[in-house]
PDB file of C-alpha atoms in Angstrom:
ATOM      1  CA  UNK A   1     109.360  68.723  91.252  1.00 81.00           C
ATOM      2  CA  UNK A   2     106.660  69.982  93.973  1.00 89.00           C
ATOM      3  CA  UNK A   3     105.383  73.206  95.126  1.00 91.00           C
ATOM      4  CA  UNK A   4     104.179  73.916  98.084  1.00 92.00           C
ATOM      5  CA  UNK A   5     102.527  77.298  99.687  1.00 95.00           C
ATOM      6  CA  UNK A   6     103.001  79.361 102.664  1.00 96.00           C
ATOM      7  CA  UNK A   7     101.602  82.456 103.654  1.00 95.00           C
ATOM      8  CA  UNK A   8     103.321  85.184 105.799  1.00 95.00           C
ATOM      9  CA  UNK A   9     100.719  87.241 107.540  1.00 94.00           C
ATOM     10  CA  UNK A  10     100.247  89.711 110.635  1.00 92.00           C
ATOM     11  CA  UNK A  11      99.952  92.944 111.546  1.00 88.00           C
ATOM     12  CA  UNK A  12     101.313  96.181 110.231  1.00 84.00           C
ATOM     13  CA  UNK A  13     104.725  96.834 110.054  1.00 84.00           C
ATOM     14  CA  UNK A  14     105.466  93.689 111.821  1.00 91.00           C
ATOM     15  CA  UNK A  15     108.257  92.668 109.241  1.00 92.00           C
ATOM     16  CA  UNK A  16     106.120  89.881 106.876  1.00 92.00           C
ATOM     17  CA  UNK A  17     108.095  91.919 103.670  1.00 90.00           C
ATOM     18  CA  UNK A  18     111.629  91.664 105.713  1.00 92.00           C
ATOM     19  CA  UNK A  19     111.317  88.039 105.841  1.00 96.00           C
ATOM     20  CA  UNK A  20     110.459  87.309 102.268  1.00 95.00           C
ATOM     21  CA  UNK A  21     113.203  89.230 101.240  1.00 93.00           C
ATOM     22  CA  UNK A  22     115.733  87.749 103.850  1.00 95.00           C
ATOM     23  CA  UNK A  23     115.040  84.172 102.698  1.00 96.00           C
ATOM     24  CA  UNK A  24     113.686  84.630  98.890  1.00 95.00           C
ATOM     25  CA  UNK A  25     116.743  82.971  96.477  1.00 95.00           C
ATOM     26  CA  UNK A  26     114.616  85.140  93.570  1.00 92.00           C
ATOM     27  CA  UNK A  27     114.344  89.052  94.016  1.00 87.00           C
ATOM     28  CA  UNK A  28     111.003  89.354  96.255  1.00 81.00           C
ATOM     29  CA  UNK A  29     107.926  90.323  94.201  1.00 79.00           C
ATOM     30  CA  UNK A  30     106.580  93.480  96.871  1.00 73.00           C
ATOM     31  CA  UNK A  31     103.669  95.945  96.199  1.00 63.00           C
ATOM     32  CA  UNK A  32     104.937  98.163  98.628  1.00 56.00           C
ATOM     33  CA  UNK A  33     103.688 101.903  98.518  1.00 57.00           C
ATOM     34  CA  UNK A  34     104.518 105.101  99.727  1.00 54.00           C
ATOM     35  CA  UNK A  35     102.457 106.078 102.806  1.00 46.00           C
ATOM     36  CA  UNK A  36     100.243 109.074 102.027  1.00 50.00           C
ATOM     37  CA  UNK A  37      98.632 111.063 104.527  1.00 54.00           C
ATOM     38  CA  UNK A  38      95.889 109.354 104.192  1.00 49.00           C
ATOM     39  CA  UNK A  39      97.208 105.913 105.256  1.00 49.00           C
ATOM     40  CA  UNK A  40      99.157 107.847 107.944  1.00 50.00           C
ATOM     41  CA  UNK A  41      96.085 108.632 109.175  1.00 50.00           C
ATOM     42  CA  UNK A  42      94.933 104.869 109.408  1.00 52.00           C
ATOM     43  CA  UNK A  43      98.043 103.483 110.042  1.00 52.00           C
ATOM     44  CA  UNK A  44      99.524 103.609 113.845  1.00 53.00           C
ATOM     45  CA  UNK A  45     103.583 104.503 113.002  1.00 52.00           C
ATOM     46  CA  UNK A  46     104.384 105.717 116.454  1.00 50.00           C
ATOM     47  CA  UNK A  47     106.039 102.688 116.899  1.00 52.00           C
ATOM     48  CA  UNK A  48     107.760 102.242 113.145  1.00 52.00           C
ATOM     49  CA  UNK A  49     108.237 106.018 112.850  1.00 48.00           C
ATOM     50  CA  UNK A  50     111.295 105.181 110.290  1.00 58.00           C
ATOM     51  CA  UNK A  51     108.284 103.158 107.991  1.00 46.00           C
ATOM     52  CA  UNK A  52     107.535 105.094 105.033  1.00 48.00           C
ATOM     53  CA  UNK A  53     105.941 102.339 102.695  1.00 50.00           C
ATOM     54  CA  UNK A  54     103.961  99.441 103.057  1.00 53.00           C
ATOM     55  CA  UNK A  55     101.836  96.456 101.612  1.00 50.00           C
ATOM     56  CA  UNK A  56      99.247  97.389  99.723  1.00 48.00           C
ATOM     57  CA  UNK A  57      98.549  93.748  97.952  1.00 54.00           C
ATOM     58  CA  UNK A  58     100.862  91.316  98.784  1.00 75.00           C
ATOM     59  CA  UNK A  59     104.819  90.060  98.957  1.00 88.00           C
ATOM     60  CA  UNK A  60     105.751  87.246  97.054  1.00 89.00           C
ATOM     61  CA  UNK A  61     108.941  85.002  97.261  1.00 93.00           C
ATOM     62  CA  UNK A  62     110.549  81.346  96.427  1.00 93.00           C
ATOM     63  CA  UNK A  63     112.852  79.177  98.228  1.00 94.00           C
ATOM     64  CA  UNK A  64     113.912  75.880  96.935  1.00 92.00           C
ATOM     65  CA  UNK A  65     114.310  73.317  99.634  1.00 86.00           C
ATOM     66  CA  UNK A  66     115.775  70.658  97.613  1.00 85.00           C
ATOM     67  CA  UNK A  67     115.603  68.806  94.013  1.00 87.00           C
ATOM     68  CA  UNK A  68     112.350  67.955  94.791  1.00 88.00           C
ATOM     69  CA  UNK A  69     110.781  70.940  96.866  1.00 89.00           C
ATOM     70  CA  UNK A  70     109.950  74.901  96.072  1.00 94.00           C
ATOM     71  CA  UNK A  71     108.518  76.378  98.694  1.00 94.00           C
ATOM     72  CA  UNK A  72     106.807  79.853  97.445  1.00 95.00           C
ATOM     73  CA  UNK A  73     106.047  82.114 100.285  1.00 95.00           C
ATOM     74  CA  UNK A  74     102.681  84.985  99.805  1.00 93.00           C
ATOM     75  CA  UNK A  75     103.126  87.741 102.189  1.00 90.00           C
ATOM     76  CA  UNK A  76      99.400  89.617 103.464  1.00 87.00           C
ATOM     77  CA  UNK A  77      99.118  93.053 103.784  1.00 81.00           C
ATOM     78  CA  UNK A  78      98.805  93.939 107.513  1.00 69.00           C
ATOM     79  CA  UNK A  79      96.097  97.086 107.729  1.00 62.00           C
ATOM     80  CA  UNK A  80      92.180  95.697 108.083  1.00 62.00           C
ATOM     81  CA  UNK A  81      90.843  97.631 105.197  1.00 58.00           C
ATOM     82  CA  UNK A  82      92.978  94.968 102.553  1.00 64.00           C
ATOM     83  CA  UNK A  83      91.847  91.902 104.467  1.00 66.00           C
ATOM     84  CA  UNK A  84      89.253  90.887 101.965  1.00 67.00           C
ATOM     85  CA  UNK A  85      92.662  89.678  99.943  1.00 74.00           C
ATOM     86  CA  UNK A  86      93.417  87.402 102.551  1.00 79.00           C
ATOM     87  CA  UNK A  87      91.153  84.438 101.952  1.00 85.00           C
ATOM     88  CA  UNK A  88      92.323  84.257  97.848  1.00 85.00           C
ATOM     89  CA  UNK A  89      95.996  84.755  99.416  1.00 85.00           C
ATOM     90  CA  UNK A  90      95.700  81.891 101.631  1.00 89.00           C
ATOM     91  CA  UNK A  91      93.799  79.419  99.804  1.00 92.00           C
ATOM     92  CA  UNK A  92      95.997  75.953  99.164  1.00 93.00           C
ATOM     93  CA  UNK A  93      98.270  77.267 101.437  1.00 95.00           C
ATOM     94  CA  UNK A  94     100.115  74.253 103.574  1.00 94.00           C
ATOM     95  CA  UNK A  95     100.831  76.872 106.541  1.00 96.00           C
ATOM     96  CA  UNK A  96     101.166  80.236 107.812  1.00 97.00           C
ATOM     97  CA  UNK A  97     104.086  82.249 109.676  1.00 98.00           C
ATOM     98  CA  UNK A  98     101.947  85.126 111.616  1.00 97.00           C
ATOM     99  CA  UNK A  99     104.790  87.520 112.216  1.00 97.00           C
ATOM    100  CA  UNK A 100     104.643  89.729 115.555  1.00 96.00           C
ATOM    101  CA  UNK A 101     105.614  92.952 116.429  1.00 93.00           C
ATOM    102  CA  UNK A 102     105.921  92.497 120.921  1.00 91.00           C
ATOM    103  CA  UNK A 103     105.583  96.278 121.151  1.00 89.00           C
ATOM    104  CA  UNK A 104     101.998  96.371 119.420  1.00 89.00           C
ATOM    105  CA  UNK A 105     101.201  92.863 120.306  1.00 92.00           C
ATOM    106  CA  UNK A 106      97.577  93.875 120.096  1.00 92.00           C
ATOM    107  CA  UNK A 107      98.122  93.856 115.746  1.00 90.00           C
ATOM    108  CA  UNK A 108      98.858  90.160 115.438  1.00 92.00           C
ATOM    109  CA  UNK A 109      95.471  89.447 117.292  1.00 93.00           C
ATOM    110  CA  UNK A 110      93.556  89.356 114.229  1.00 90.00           C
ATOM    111  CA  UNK A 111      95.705  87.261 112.393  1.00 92.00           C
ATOM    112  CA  UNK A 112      95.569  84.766 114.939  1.00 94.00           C
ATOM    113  CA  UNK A 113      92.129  84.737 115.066  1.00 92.00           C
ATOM    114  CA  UNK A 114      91.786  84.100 111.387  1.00 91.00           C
ATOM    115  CA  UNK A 115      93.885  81.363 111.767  1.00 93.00           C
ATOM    116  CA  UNK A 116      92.214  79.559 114.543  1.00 92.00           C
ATOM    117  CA  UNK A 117      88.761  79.933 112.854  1.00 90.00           C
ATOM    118  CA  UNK A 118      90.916  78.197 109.538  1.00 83.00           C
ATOM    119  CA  UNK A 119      91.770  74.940 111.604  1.00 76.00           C
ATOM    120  CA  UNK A 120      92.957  73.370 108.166  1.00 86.00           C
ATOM    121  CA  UNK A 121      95.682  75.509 108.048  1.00 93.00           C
ATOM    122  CA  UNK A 122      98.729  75.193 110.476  1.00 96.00           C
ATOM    123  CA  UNK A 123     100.642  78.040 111.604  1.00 97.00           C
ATOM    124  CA  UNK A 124     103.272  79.345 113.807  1.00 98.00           C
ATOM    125  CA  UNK A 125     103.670  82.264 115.642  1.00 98.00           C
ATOM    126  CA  UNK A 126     107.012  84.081 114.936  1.00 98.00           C
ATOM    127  CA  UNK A 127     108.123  86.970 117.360  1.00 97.00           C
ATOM    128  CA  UNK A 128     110.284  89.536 114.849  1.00 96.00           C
ATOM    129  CA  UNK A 129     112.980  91.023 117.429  1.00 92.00           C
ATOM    130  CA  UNK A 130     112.957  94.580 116.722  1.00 83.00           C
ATOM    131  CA  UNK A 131     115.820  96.503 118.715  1.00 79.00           C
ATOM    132  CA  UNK A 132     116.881  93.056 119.643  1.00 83.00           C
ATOM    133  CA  UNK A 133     114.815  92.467 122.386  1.00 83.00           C
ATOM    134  CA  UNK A 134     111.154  90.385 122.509  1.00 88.00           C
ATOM    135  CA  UNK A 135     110.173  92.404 125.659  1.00 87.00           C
ATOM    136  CA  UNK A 136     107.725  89.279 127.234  1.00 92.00           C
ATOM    137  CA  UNK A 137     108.224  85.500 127.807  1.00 94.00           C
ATOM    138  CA  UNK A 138     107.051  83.047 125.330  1.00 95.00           C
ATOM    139  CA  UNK A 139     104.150  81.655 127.933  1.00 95.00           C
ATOM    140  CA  UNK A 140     103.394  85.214 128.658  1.00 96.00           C
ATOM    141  CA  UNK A 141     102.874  85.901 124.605  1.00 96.00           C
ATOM    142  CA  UNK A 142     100.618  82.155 124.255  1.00 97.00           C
ATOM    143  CA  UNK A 143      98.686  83.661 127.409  1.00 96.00           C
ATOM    144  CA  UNK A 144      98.229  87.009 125.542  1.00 95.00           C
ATOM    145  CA  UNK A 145      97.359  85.308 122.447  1.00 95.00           C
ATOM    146  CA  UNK A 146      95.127  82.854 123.660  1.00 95.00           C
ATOM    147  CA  UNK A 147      97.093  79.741 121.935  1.00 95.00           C
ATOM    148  CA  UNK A 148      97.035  76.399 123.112  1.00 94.00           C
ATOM    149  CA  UNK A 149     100.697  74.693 123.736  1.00 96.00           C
ATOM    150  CA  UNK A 150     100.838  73.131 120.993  1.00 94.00           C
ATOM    151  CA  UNK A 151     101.322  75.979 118.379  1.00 96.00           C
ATOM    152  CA  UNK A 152     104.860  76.777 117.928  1.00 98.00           C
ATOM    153  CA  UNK A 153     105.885  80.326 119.027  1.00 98.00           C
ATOM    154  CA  UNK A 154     109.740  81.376 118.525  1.00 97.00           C
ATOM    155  CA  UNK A 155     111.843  83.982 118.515  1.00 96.00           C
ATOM    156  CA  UNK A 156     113.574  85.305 115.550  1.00 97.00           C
ATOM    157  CA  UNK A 157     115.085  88.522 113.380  1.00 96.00           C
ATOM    158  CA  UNK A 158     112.978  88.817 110.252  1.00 96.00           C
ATOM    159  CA  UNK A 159     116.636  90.739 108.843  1.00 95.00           C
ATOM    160  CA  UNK A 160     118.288  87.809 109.155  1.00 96.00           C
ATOM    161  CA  UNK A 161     118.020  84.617 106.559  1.00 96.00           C
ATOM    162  CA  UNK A 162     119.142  81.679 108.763  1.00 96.00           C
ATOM    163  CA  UNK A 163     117.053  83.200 111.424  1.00 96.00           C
ATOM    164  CA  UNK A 164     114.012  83.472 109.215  1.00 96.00           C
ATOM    165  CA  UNK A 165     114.889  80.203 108.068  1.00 95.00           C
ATOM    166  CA  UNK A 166     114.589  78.668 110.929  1.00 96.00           C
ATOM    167  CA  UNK A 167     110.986  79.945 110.882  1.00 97.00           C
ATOM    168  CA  UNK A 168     110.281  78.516 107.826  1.00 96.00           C
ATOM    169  CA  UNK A 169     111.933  75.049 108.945  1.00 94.00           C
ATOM    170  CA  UNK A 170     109.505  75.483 112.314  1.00 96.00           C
ATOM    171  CA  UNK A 171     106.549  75.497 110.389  1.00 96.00           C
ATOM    172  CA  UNK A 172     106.906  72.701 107.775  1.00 93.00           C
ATOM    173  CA  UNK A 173     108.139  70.227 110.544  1.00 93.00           C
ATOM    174  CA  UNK A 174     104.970  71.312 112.469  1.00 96.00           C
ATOM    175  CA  UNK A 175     102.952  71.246 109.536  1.00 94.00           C
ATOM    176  CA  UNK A 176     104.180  67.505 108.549  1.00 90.00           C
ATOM    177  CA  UNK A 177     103.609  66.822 112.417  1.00 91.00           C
ATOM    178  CA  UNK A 178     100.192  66.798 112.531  1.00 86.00           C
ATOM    179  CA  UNK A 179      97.352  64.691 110.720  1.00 78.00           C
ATOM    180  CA  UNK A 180      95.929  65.069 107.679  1.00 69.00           C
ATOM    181  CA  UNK A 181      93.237  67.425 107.678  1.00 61.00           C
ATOM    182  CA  UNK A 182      90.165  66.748 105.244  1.00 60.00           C
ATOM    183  CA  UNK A 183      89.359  69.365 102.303  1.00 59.00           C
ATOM    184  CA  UNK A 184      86.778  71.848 102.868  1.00 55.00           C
ATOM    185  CA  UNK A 185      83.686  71.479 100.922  1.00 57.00           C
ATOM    186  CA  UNK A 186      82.330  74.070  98.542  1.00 54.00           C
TER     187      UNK A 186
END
């Protein structure tokens, strides 16, 4: 039997938690917390006013794929101030689903980044379809985003399990797509 690791990142309140749960075959692992003034105070909810708790380490779920293939999934916390998780969350991670809120497309930006400057690890950009609706073009989100054509961006409803699926499915063909990349050193 193998293993093999994915991380779900993005921004805040994007829906990285929804999708572990939708897919997870195990009752998802979550550290979610209340939101405290405090947080409310860091945290932009004008957009998620119905949000009342959120990541404060990470979200954990497994999928098998067949006999021969687990896939467990480690979902980030979105807010900047628990990044310093991130690289211990990501590490021997085959890929990464950054998960996108369209209405505060401006929260996925760092995610992105983090994953460009992280070449060795593969990712797709998944557009969570809050109210139904994506609100911009796919070409107009790679143009916002400042990704090159050949990193997968789709459309999907992190509620939904085939639909997250499909995200899932998206990334490991992409990741098995490309060439081996070489281990970093040190």
């Amino acid at each position: 039997m193998m293993s093999t690791k994915i991380v779900i990142a993005g921004g805040f309140g994007a829906g990285k938690t929804t999708l572990v749960g939708s897919v997870s075959e195990i009752p998802p692992v979550t550290t979610e917390a209340v939101m405290t003034e405090a947080s409310v105070k860091h945290d932009d909810t004008s957009s998620t006013p119905e949000k009342v708790t959120t990541t404060v380490a990470m979200d954990f779920g497994r999928l098998t794929l067949d006999r021969e293939l687990i896939m467990y999934m480690f979902g980030t916390p979105g807010q900047a101030r628990f990044w310093f998780m991130w690289d211990d969350l990501v590490r021997g991670a085959v890929g990464a689903v950054v998960v996108v809120d369209t209405r505060r497309l401006a929260d996925c930006f760092d995610a992105v980044d983090y994953f460009e400057r992280n070449q060795n690890i593969p990712y797709v950009i998944a557009l969570n379809k809050f109210d139904g609706e994506i609100g911009y073009t796919i070409e107009e989100i790679r143009e916002a985003v400042e990704v090159g054509p050949e990193v997968p961006i789709l459309e999907f409803d992190a509620r939904d399990r085939a639909s997250s699926g499909n995200v899932l499915k998206t990334l490991l063909s992409y990741t098995l797509s490309r060439p081996a990349q070489p281990e970093p050193v040190g």
